Amino acid sequence: GKVLVTGANGFIAMWVVKALLDQGYLVRGTVRSPSKAKHVREVFSCYGDKFEAVIVEDITKPGAFDEYVKDVDAIEHTASPFHAKADDPDELIVPAVQGTTRILESALAHGTNVKRVAITSSVAAVLQIQATPHVFTEADWNDASIVEVREKGVQASQGGKYCASKTLAEKAAWEFVEKNKGKLGWDLVALNPPYVFGPAIHEVDAPEVLNESLRDWFFTVFKGSKTKEQLSSMGSCWVDVRDLAEAHVLAIKKQDAGGERIIVSAGTFKWQDIVDVAHKFYPNVSPMDETYDPKTATHIIQYNTEKAAQLLGIKYRSMEEDTKDIVEDFKAKGWI
Ligand code: NDP
């Protein structure tokens, strides 16, 4: 089969493309410019003509994907802005929502062979800020972020703006499917990962320009960007990028996944846990909090991952393996 991957040059998407190619799929990846196409073509040149990169300059433009969905069997839509530099929330919301809508419109109008569309949503579309520990499921929606952005506009928190973009984009996808019921030759899967970590095979020439989650990782673990107190109190849930890539492949393979949103998470962490593990592989990490005891850490946000286990059957890499491979990667890049 042939799969279209949007935003193919991104941190997660590069691993999705690789996983698909390794499992025998033909892949067409979209990127925004010829210079970005050049790097992805180089990385995947060893797969010969099984990989092709095409340019979609503006994913919000009507018909943007029309040409590229015509001969594909499935779509993985990953392209969406993830950064904490937006003033106007629409900088994130417009490409997130319209990009999602455009790919679905093209799939409806021209995706004759398309059987499945998987979108990379996020737990940003699931979680609610809580005062006490809570286990979230796929039944939960981050409506609070939409309210925050509606009420505060440019004054909304960066987290709120990003969460709203992901929540609105995923909602738009399910609404599109509902509205076009009976007309679609495909069904939808939304994958909802937390913080994604792992080695980077996308184009990145300095830690400062890493994607959001890995940049946080790099500066927290090696550059002391968090205080001792923050290291042992701040955290969330995480997943290895290669496991998430495998989930993307399974999301287009598994019949029963159709119509589902699926949380894909390896578990909870505090940054101190990661610093401790990284220290096993590299001596010069951020100062460690000797008093930290992982057994007494409180994890406010937790996820029930039964659905992913049942429908996709994912096995997760350990924090040990994930961390070791990131450290090796950063060493190889000459950043540490
Ligand atoms: P990257 O920043 O590495 O990749 C983002 C991709 O989206 C790039 O291909 C980028 O293209 C594209 N993109 C960004 N803004 C736009 C825009 N305005 N128009 C068109 N394309 C755009 O991040 P990730 O790989 O981490 O993110 C990929 C997806 O995963 C996103 O949907 C993100 O929300 C989601 N996600 C990420 C998590 C994480 O921890 N990393 C956690 C949960 C979900 P370009 O290079 O041209 O800017």
Tab-separated table of C-alpha atoms and ligand atoms in Angstrom:
chain	number	residue	atom	x	y	z
A	1	GLY	CA	0.000	0.000	0.000
A	2	LYS	CA	0.895	3.670	-0.335
A	3	VAL	CA	0.666	6.181	2.500
A	4	LEU	CA	0.642	9.984	2.481
A	5	VAL	CA	2.419	11.559	5.468
A	6	THR	CA	1.942	15.310	5.971
A	7	GLY	CA	4.717	17.376	7.576
A	8	ALA	CA	7.137	14.568	6.749
A	9	ASN	CA	10.202	16.541	7.870
A	10	GLY	CA	9.031	16.835	11.489
A	11	PHE	CA	10.548	15.046	14.490
A	12	ILE	CA	7.721	12.513	14.816
A	13	ALA	CA	6.859	12.283	11.121
A	14	MET	CA	10.407	11.262	10.101
A	15	TRP	CA	10.097	8.218	12.349
A	16	VAL	CA	6.601	7.516	11.011
A	17	VAL	CA	7.934	7.579	7.452
A	18	LYS	CA	10.818	5.303	8.422
A	19	ALA	CA	8.526	2.812	10.184
A	20	LEU	CA	6.205	2.701	7.170
A	21	LEU	CA	9.090	2.185	4.727
A	22	ASP	CA	10.623	-0.494	6.948
A	23	GLN	CA	7.309	-2.339	6.870
A	24	GLY	CA	7.132	-2.280	3.094
A	25	TYR	CA	4.811	0.658	2.447
A	26	LEU	CA	5.385	3.189	-0.299
A	27	VAL	CA	5.422	6.660	1.219
A	28	ARG	CA	4.711	10.131	-0.117
A	29	GLY	CA	5.667	12.860	2.329
A	30	THR	CA	4.604	16.492	2.124
A	31	VAL	CA	6.897	19.321	3.224
A	32	ARG	CA	6.587	23.086	2.904
A	33	SER	CA	9.621	23.945	0.777
A	34	PRO	CA	12.165	22.459	-1.632
A	35	SER	CA	14.987	22.900	0.882
A	36	LYS	CA	13.064	20.796	3.411
A	37	ALA	CA	12.374	18.187	0.728
A	38	LYS	CA	16.099	17.903	0.027
A	39	HIS	CA	16.953	16.656	3.504
A	40	VAL	CA	14.122	14.106	3.749
A	41	ARG	CA	15.006	12.768	0.297
A	42	GLU	CA	18.597	12.309	1.439
A	43	VAL	CA	17.616	10.510	4.647
A	44	PHE	CA	15.319	8.105	2.822
A	45	SER	CA	17.387	7.709	-0.354
A	46	CYS	CA	18.320	4.183	0.747
A	47	TYR	CA	14.688	3.159	0.121
A	48	GLY	CA	15.014	4.091	-3.565
A	49	ASP	CA	11.775	5.077	-5.279
A	50	LYS	CA	9.671	3.805	-2.363
A	51	PHE	CA	9.811	7.294	-0.895
A	52	GLU	CA	8.845	10.520	-2.598
A	53	ALA	CA	8.705	14.066	-1.192
A	54	VAL	CA	6.269	16.644	-2.540
A	55	ILE	CA	5.807	20.316	-1.714
A	56	VAL	CA	2.618	21.627	-0.148
A	57	GLU	CA	3.463	25.225	0.597
A	58	ASP	CA	0.275	26.128	2.432
A	59	ILE	CA	-1.702	23.354	4.109
A	60	THR	CA	-4.584	25.745	4.853
A	61	LYS	CA	-5.336	26.388	1.181
A	62	PRO	CA	-8.465	24.699	-0.213
A	63	GLY	CA	-7.483	21.772	-2.403
A	64	ALA	CA	-3.894	21.838	-1.088
A	65	PHE	CA	-3.696	18.043	-0.889
A	66	ASP	CA	-6.005	17.125	-3.806
A	67	GLU	CA	-3.265	15.927	-6.143
A	68	TYR	CA	-1.487	13.917	-3.500
A	69	VAL	CA	-4.299	11.797	-2.056
A	70	LYS	CA	-5.398	10.315	-5.376
A	71	ASP	CA	-3.391	7.084	-5.315
A	72	VAL	CA	-2.839	6.508	-1.604
A	73	ASP	CA	-4.467	3.883	0.628
A	74	ALA	CA	-4.004	5.715	3.902
A	75	ILE	CA	-3.054	9.115	5.280
A	76	GLU	CA	-1.039	10.082	8.367
A	77	HIS	CA	-1.634	13.762	9.105
A	78	THR	CA	1.067	15.063	11.449
A	79	ALA	CA	1.664	18.642	10.222
A	80	SER	CA	0.688	21.165	12.882
A	81	PRO	CA	2.559	23.944	14.653
A	82	PHE	CA	4.002	23.087	18.067
A	83	HIS	CA	5.796	26.001	19.688
A	84	ALA	CA	5.426	28.412	22.571
A	85	LYS	CA	6.002	31.658	20.685
A	86	ALA	CA	2.526	32.541	19.446
A	87	ASP	CA	1.027	35.932	20.246
A	88	ASP	CA	-2.241	35.529	18.429
A	89	PRO	CA	-3.672	32.061	19.237
A	90	ASP	CA	-4.714	31.849	15.574
A	91	GLU	CA	-1.036	31.418	14.631
A	92	LEU	CA	-1.475	27.897	16.013
A	93	ILE	CA	-5.206	27.351	15.654
A	94	VAL	CA	-5.615	28.259	11.974
A	95	PRO	CA	-2.993	25.851	10.562
A	96	ALA	CA	-4.009	23.143	13.059
A	97	VAL	CA	-7.714	23.286	12.264
A	98	GLN	CA	-7.590	24.211	8.600
A	99	GLY	CA	-4.723	21.837	7.850
A	100	THR	CA	-6.783	19.004	9.323
A	101	THR	CA	-9.921	20.059	7.480
A	102	ARG	CA	-8.085	20.391	4.149
A	103	ILE	CA	-6.587	16.910	4.292
A	104	LEU	CA	-10.006	15.416	5.108
A	105	GLU	CA	-11.695	17.414	2.332
A	106	SER	CA	-9.113	16.177	-0.165
A	107	ALA	CA	-9.485	12.608	1.098
A	108	LEU	CA	-13.257	12.853	0.654
A	109	ALA	CA	-13.148	14.431	-2.795
A	110	HIS	CA	-10.193	12.613	-4.367
A	111	GLY	CA	-9.020	9.812	-2.077
A	112	THR	CA	-10.712	7.031	-3.989
A	113	ASN	CA	-8.432	4.364	-2.505
A	114	VAL	CA	-8.149	5.840	0.983
A	115	LYS	CA	-9.354	3.446	3.696
A	116	ARG	CA	-8.003	5.109	6.811
A	117	VAL	CA	-6.903	8.567	7.932
A	118	ALA	CA	-4.841	8.794	11.125
A	119	ILE	CA	-4.214	12.200	12.655
A	120	THR	CA	-1.539	13.041	15.204
A	121	SER	CA	-3.585	14.719	17.868
A	122	SER	CA	-2.196	15.018	21.405
A	123	VAL	CA	-3.050	14.591	25.046
A	124	ALA	CA	-3.219	18.387	24.805
A	125	ALA	CA	-6.726	17.672	23.458
A	126	VAL	CA	-7.506	15.406	26.437
A	127	LEU	CA	-6.078	16.737	29.693
A	128	GLN	CA	-7.466	19.316	32.099
A	129	ILE	CA	-5.305	21.219	34.546
A	130	GLN	CA	-6.006	19.601	37.923
A	131	ALA	CA	-5.122	20.187	41.545
A	132	THR	CA	-5.157	16.491	42.471
A	133	PRO	CA	-4.049	13.338	40.645
A	134	HIS	CA	-6.434	12.200	37.951
A	135	VAL	CA	-6.430	9.385	35.410
A	136	PHE	CA	-7.675	10.716	32.068
A	137	THR	CA	-9.232	8.587	29.345
A	138	GLU	CA	-10.229	9.084	25.717
A	139	ALA	CA	-13.620	10.311	27.000
A	140	ASP	CA	-11.961	13.496	28.264
A	141	TRP	CA	-11.630	16.683	26.215
A	142	ASN	CA	-9.593	19.783	26.966
A	143	ASP	CA	-12.501	22.187	26.531
A	144	ALA	CA	-10.994	24.479	29.165
A	145	SER	CA	-8.220	25.475	26.748
A	146	ILE	CA	-10.806	26.590	24.191
A	147	VAL	CA	-12.526	28.687	26.837
A	148	GLU	CA	-9.185	30.148	27.979
A	149	VAL	CA	-8.296	31.248	24.473
A	150	ARG	CA	-11.778	32.595	23.782
A	151	GLU	CA	-11.729	34.657	26.986
A	152	LYS	CA	-8.098	35.784	27.040
A	153	GLY	CA	-7.053	35.854	23.380
A	154	VAL	CA	-3.413	36.970	23.047
A	155	GLN	CA	-3.146	36.985	26.871
A	156	ALA	CA	-3.865	33.249	27.115
A	157	SER	CA	-0.979	31.050	28.293
A	158	GLN	CA	1.260	29.469	25.645
A	159	GLY	CA	0.134	26.049	26.854
A	160	GLY	CA	-3.474	27.123	26.550
A	161	LYS	CA	-2.971	28.338	22.988
A	162	TYR	CA	-1.296	25.104	21.886
A	163	CYS	CA	-3.832	22.914	23.702
A	164	ALA	CA	-6.689	24.845	22.110
A	165	SER	CA	-5.162	24.344	18.647
A	166	LYS	CA	-4.946	20.590	19.155
A	167	THR	CA	-8.391	20.297	20.763
A	168	LEU	CA	-10.076	22.357	18.045
A	169	ALA	CA	-8.245	20.463	15.285
A	170	GLU	CA	-9.250	17.063	16.609
A	171	LYS	CA	-12.831	18.208	17.156
A	172	ALA	CA	-12.926	19.524	13.596
A	173	ALA	CA	-11.821	16.098	12.356
A	174	TRP	CA	-14.544	14.181	14.224
A	175	GLU	CA	-17.154	16.761	13.171
A	176	PHE	CA	-16.078	16.387	9.547
A	177	VAL	CA	-16.524	12.625	9.769
A	178	GLU	CA	-19.932	13.011	11.430
A	179	LYS	CA	-21.107	15.554	8.867
A	180	ASN	CA	-20.048	13.388	5.931
A	181	LYS	CA	-21.260	10.080	7.303
A	182	GLY	CA	-22.249	7.749	4.483
A	183	LYS	CA	-20.058	9.566	1.942
A	184	LEU	CA	-16.675	8.398	3.227
A	185	GLY	CA	-14.738	5.409	1.962
A	186	TRP	CA	-12.455	5.749	4.977
A	187	ASP	CA	-12.603	6.084	8.712
A	188	LEU	CA	-10.625	8.181	11.175
A	189	VAL	CA	-8.211	7.429	13.999
A	190	ALA	CA	-6.781	10.094	16.316
A	191	LEU	CA	-3.589	9.295	18.219
A	192	ASN	CA	-3.118	11.223	21.462
A	193	PRO	CA	0.489	11.097	22.668
A	194	PRO	CA	1.969	13.004	25.643
A	195	TYR	CA	5.560	14.413	25.569
A	196	VAL	CA	7.398	12.604	22.774
A	197	PHE	CA	11.110	11.945	23.313
A	198	GLY	CA	13.738	10.003	21.389
A	199	PRO	CA	16.628	10.372	18.958
A	200	ALA	CA	16.187	12.949	16.195
A	201	ILE	CA	16.535	11.989	12.541
A	202	HIS	CA	14.955	15.180	11.251
A	203	GLU	CA	17.017	18.126	10.039
A	204	VAL	CA	18.262	20.091	13.008
A	205	ASP	CA	21.632	21.775	13.246
A	206	ALA	CA	21.536	23.131	16.803
A	207	PRO	CA	19.756	22.292	20.061
A	208	GLU	CA	18.080	25.721	20.044
A	209	VAL	CA	16.084	24.789	16.972
A	210	LEU	CA	15.039	21.328	18.120
A	211	ASN	CA	11.331	20.586	18.136
A	212	GLU	CA	9.552	21.671	21.322
A	213	SER	CA	9.619	18.440	23.361
A	214	LEU	CA	13.245	17.500	22.637
A	215	ARG	CA	14.423	21.071	23.166
A	216	ASP	CA	12.879	21.008	26.625
A	217	TRP	CA	14.628	17.650	27.197
A	218	PHE	CA	18.029	18.904	26.047
A	219	PHE	CA	18.035	22.119	28.076
A	220	THR	CA	16.560	20.462	31.159
A	221	VAL	CA	18.960	17.533	31.224
A	222	PHE	CA	22.157	19.240	30.104
A	223	LYS	CA	21.812	22.993	30.607
A	224	GLY	CA	20.126	23.354	33.981
A	225	SER	CA	17.090	25.138	32.577
A	226	LYS	CA	15.027	23.928	35.550
A	227	THR	CA	15.745	24.405	39.251
A	228	LYS	CA	16.216	21.391	41.533
A	229	GLU	CA	12.750	22.003	42.852
A	230	GLN	CA	11.273	22.093	39.378
A	231	LEU	CA	13.119	18.925	38.372
A	232	SER	CA	11.458	16.903	41.101
A	233	SER	CA	8.039	18.573	40.936
A	234	MET	CA	7.549	19.075	37.209
A	235	GLY	CA	6.784	16.305	34.794
A	236	SER	CA	3.995	14.678	32.889
A	237	CYS	CA	3.699	11.558	30.749
A	238	TRP	CA	5.942	10.557	27.883
A	239	VAL	CA	6.384	8.122	24.999
A	240	ASP	CA	9.360	7.152	22.827
A	241	VAL	CA	9.086	8.549	19.304
A	242	ARG	CA	9.743	5.125	17.762
A	243	ASP	CA	6.877	3.570	19.709
A	244	LEU	CA	4.633	6.414	18.614
A	245	ALA	CA	5.734	5.830	15.011
A	246	GLU	CA	4.826	2.152	15.360
A	247	ALA	CA	1.446	3.258	16.734
A	248	HIS	CA	0.935	5.310	13.568
A	249	VAL	CA	1.588	2.232	11.437
A	250	LEU	CA	-0.757	0.112	13.564
A	251	ALA	CA	-3.368	2.870	13.414
A	252	ILE	CA	-3.696	2.381	9.662
A	253	LYS	CA	-3.426	-1.418	9.854
A	254	LYS	CA	-5.829	-2.376	12.612
A	255	GLN	CA	-9.419	-2.546	11.441
A	256	ASP	CA	-10.832	-2.113	14.957
A	257	ALA	CA	-8.990	1.163	15.526
A	258	GLY	CA	-11.350	2.926	13.090
A	259	GLY	CA	-13.443	5.658	14.696
A	260	GLU	CA	-11.311	5.772	17.857
A	261	ARG	CA	-9.135	8.319	19.578
A	262	ILE	CA	-6.277	6.514	21.288
A	263	ILE	CA	-3.968	7.699	24.067
A	264	VAL	CA	-0.428	6.399	23.476
A	265	SER	CA	1.672	6.846	26.621
A	266	ALA	CA	4.501	4.880	28.227
A	267	GLY	CA	3.906	6.357	31.671
A	268	THR	CA	4.554	9.211	34.042
A	269	PHE	CA	7.824	11.006	34.714
A	270	LYS	CA	9.342	13.809	36.704
A	271	TRP	CA	12.260	15.541	35.002
A	272	GLN	CA	14.452	14.351	37.854
A	273	ASP	CA	13.758	10.722	36.782
A	274	ILE	CA	15.127	11.487	33.327
A	275	VAL	CA	18.138	13.393	34.664
A	276	ASP	CA	18.924	10.412	36.931
A	277	VAL	CA	18.799	7.968	34.029
A	278	ALA	CA	20.781	10.284	31.732
A	279	HIS	CA	23.487	10.510	34.391
A	280	LYS	CA	24.158	6.780	33.917
A	281	PHE	CA	25.158	7.473	30.341
A	282	TYR	CA	26.746	10.901	30.615
A	283	PRO	CA	28.461	12.497	33.611
A	284	ASN	CA	27.696	16.164	33.005
A	285	VAL	CA	23.978	16.447	33.552
A	286	SER	CA	22.082	19.189	35.367
A	287	PRO	CA	22.532	19.193	39.163
A	288	MET	CA	20.608	16.339	40.706
A	289	ASP	CA	18.308	16.521	43.695
A	290	GLU	CA	19.707	13.895	46.075
A	291	THR	CA	16.614	14.031	48.262
A	292	TYR	CA	14.271	13.118	45.411
A	293	ASP	CA	12.434	9.838	45.888
A	294	PRO	CA	10.453	8.694	42.847
A	295	LYS	CA	8.213	6.581	45.078
A	296	THR	CA	6.800	9.638	46.785
A	297	ALA	CA	6.366	11.755	43.648
A	298	THR	CA	2.821	12.905	42.912
A	299	HIS	CA	1.692	12.601	39.308
A	300	ILE	CA	-1.246	14.925	38.793
A	301	ILE	CA	-1.856	13.898	35.206
A	302	GLN	CA	-2.052	10.211	34.366
A	303	TYR	CA	-3.583	8.335	31.446
A	304	ASN	CA	-5.488	5.126	31.105
A	305	THR	CA	-3.790	3.346	28.191
A	306	GLU	CA	-5.971	0.236	27.981
A	307	LYS	CA	-7.414	1.214	24.638
A	308	ALA	CA	-3.984	1.418	22.996
A	309	ALA	CA	-3.082	-1.945	24.528
A	310	GLN	CA	-6.273	-3.559	23.276
A	311	LEU	CA	-6.568	-2.029	19.820
A	312	LEU	CA	-2.923	-1.535	18.876
A	313	GLY	CA	-1.062	-3.860	21.239
A	314	ILE	CA	1.870	-1.477	21.579
A	315	LYS	CA	4.909	-2.408	23.640
A	316	TYR	CA	6.697	0.611	25.063
A	317	ARG	CA	10.402	1.218	25.267
A	318	SER	CA	11.716	1.881	28.768
A	319	MET	CA	12.914	5.290	29.927
A	320	GLU	CA	16.367	3.684	30.158
A	321	GLU	CA	16.419	2.794	26.451
A	322	ASP	CA	14.836	6.073	25.353
A	323	THR	CA	17.261	8.157	27.411
A	324	LYS	CA	20.341	6.183	26.374
A	325	ASP	CA	19.495	6.603	22.697
A	326	ILE	CA	18.874	10.344	23.064
A	327	VAL	CA	22.204	10.804	24.858
A	328	GLU	CA	23.986	8.815	22.118
A	329	ASP	CA	22.274	10.916	19.467
A	330	PHE	CA	23.239	14.230	21.089
A	331	LYS	CA	26.815	12.979	21.486
A	332	ALA	CA	26.925	11.999	17.825
A	333	LYS	CA	25.625	15.453	16.889
A	334	GLY	CA	28.453	16.985	18.945
A	335	TRP	CA	26.082	18.873	21.244
A	336	ILE	CA	27.392	17.330	24.467
B	1	NDP	P1	7.950	19.323	14.651
B	1	NDP	O1	7.947	20.771	14.953
B	1	NDP	O2	9.241	18.620	14.514
B	1	NDP	O3	7.076	19.026	13.367
B	1	NDP	C1	5.967	19.769	13.036
B	1	NDP	C2	5.602	19.522	11.586
B	1	NDP	O4	4.438	20.289	11.269
B	1	NDP	C3	6.703	19.989	10.621
B	1	NDP	O5	6.682	19.212	9.465
B	1	NDP	C4	6.270	21.405	10.317
B	1	NDP	O6	6.728	21.892	9.070
B	1	NDP	C5	4.770	21.241	10.261
B	1	NDP	N1	4.132	22.525	10.501
B	1	NDP	C6	4.247	23.310	11.585
B	1	NDP	N2	3.554	24.450	11.412
B	1	NDP	C7	2.996	24.376	10.191
B	1	NDP	C8	2.177	25.251	9.428
B	1	NDP	N3	1.782	26.430	9.900
B	1	NDP	N4	1.803	24.862	8.196
B	1	NDP	C9	2.211	23.675	7.708
B	1	NDP	N5	2.984	22.817	8.362
B	1	NDP	C10	3.371	23.160	9.604
B	1	NDP	O7	7.102	18.705	15.854
B	1	NDP	P2	6.641	17.232	16.227
B	1	NDP	O8	7.173	16.223	15.312
B	1	NDP	O9	6.865	17.101	17.668
B	1	NDP	O10	5.055	17.375	16.014
B	1	NDP	C11	4.343	16.644	15.045
B	1	NDP	C12	2.910	16.500	15.496
B	1	NDP	O11	2.861	15.795	16.739
B	1	NDP	C13	2.169	17.813	15.730
B	1	NDP	O12	0.848	17.649	15.263
B	1	NDP	C14	2.184	17.951	17.247
B	1	NDP	O13	1.093	18.708	17.705
B	1	NDP	C15	2.050	16.493	17.655
B	1	NDP	N6	2.509	16.189	19.021
B	1	NDP	C16	3.816	16.360	19.395
B	1	NDP	C17	4.222	16.029	20.674
B	1	NDP	C18	5.643	16.159	21.117
B	1	NDP	O14	5.903	16.029	22.328
B	1	NDP	N7	6.599	16.376	20.247
B	1	NDP	C19	3.253	15.544	21.673
B	1	NDP	C20	1.918	15.354	21.170
B	1	NDP	C21	1.576	15.673	19.888
B	1	NDP	P3	7.939	22.989	8.993
B	1	NDP	O15	9.190	22.224	9.332
B	1	NDP	O16	7.906	23.450	7.597
B	1	NDP	O17	7.626	24.049	9.996
